[in-house]
Steps between C-alpha positions, in 0.01 A plus 500: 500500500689655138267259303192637697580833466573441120171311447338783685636736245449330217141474552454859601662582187325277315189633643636884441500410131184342486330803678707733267378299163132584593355719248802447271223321276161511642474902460632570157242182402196648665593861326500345181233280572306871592626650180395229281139598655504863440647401105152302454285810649653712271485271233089522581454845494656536230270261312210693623666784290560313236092452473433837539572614136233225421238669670533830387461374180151316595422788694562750257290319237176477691526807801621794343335670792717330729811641334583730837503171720721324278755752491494463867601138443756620219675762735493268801673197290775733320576567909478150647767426210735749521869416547562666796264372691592123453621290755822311446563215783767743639208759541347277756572640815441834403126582655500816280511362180300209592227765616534657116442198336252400700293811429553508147358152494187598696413824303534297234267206585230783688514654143439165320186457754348823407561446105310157524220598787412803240509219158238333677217698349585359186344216436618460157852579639443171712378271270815567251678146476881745529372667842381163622845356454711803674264476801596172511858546451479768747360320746755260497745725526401700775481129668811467456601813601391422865649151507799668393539766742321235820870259358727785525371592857548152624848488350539860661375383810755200517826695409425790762447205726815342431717816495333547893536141641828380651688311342466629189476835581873474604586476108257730394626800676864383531555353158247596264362894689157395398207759535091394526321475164184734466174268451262642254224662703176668372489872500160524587302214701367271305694564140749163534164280426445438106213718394181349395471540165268297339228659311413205314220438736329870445499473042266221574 
């Protein structure tokens, strides 16, 4: 009877630590996992910036009537990049800030629309070799921009999962006090889908 009653208690508290070491690993993986995500959508955005500079050079050259738009664009960049507004992986669960960001971004992309919508009556805007390569560029960058931000959902999506679903929600509250992560939603219906933004088609 001692040795069943000691087996019995050894596996109970073998199974008390197994229970207890769910999450220990599987939640501070998925959170970086998630964070690694968000580091590549800002990394993105950020190179849709960086491209901005190019156009208002091309731009500037060949629309000076278009000068109004384009400071749009100018204004709405210099606020999609401040500092404040910039996500750090420890900013994650914080639906406020996410919400800033987030419509920083989209002014900034519903400016860039305009700007190029409005170049299109410039034909000899659109047949310039240096226009023909941004749109290209930006193209593939707004592309990416969406595969991006669809990655970091999914990664979202799995560590809110995880933090809910027993076991491993046992370590994530006990061990680790783990919060959700804020996907990155659209402001306004429709704005998370890459904007068309080929013209090529129209200089010919």
């Amino acid at each position: 009877m001692n040795r069943l009653t000691a087996f019995r208690s050894a596996l109970l508290g073998a199974a008390a630590l197994a229970v207890s070491a769910c999450g220990i690993n599987s939640v501070p993986a998925a959170e970086e996992n998630a964070k690694a995500k968000w580091a590549n959508v800002e990394a993105d955005f950020q190179r849709r910036a960086n491209l901005i500079p190019n156009l208002e050079q091309v731009v500037l050259s060949s629309a000076e009537e278009e000068r109004q738009t384009l400071n749009e664009v100018i204004e709405a960049r210099a606020s999609a990049t401040r500092p404040e507004i910039q996500l750090e992986g420890d900013d994650l669960n914080n639906p406020e800030k996410m919400q800033q960001f987030q419509q920083a971004q989209q002014n900034l992309g519903g400016a860039l629309s305009r700007l190029l919508v409005s170049v299109e009556r410039y034909p000899e805007l659109r047949s310039q070799e240096n226009f023909g390569r941004f749109m290209t560029q930006l193209e593939g960058t707004e592309n990416r921009i969406a595969v991006s931000v669809k990655d970091y959902n999914e990664a979202v999506r799995q560590y809110n999962t995880t933090i809910r679903t027993f076991p491993d929600t046992i370590g994530a509250n006990i061990i680790h006090g783990a919060e959700p992560l804020v996907p990155y939603e659209a402001v306004t219906e429709g704005a998370e889908a890459a904007p068309q933004l080929d013209m090529r088609s129209s200089a010919d």
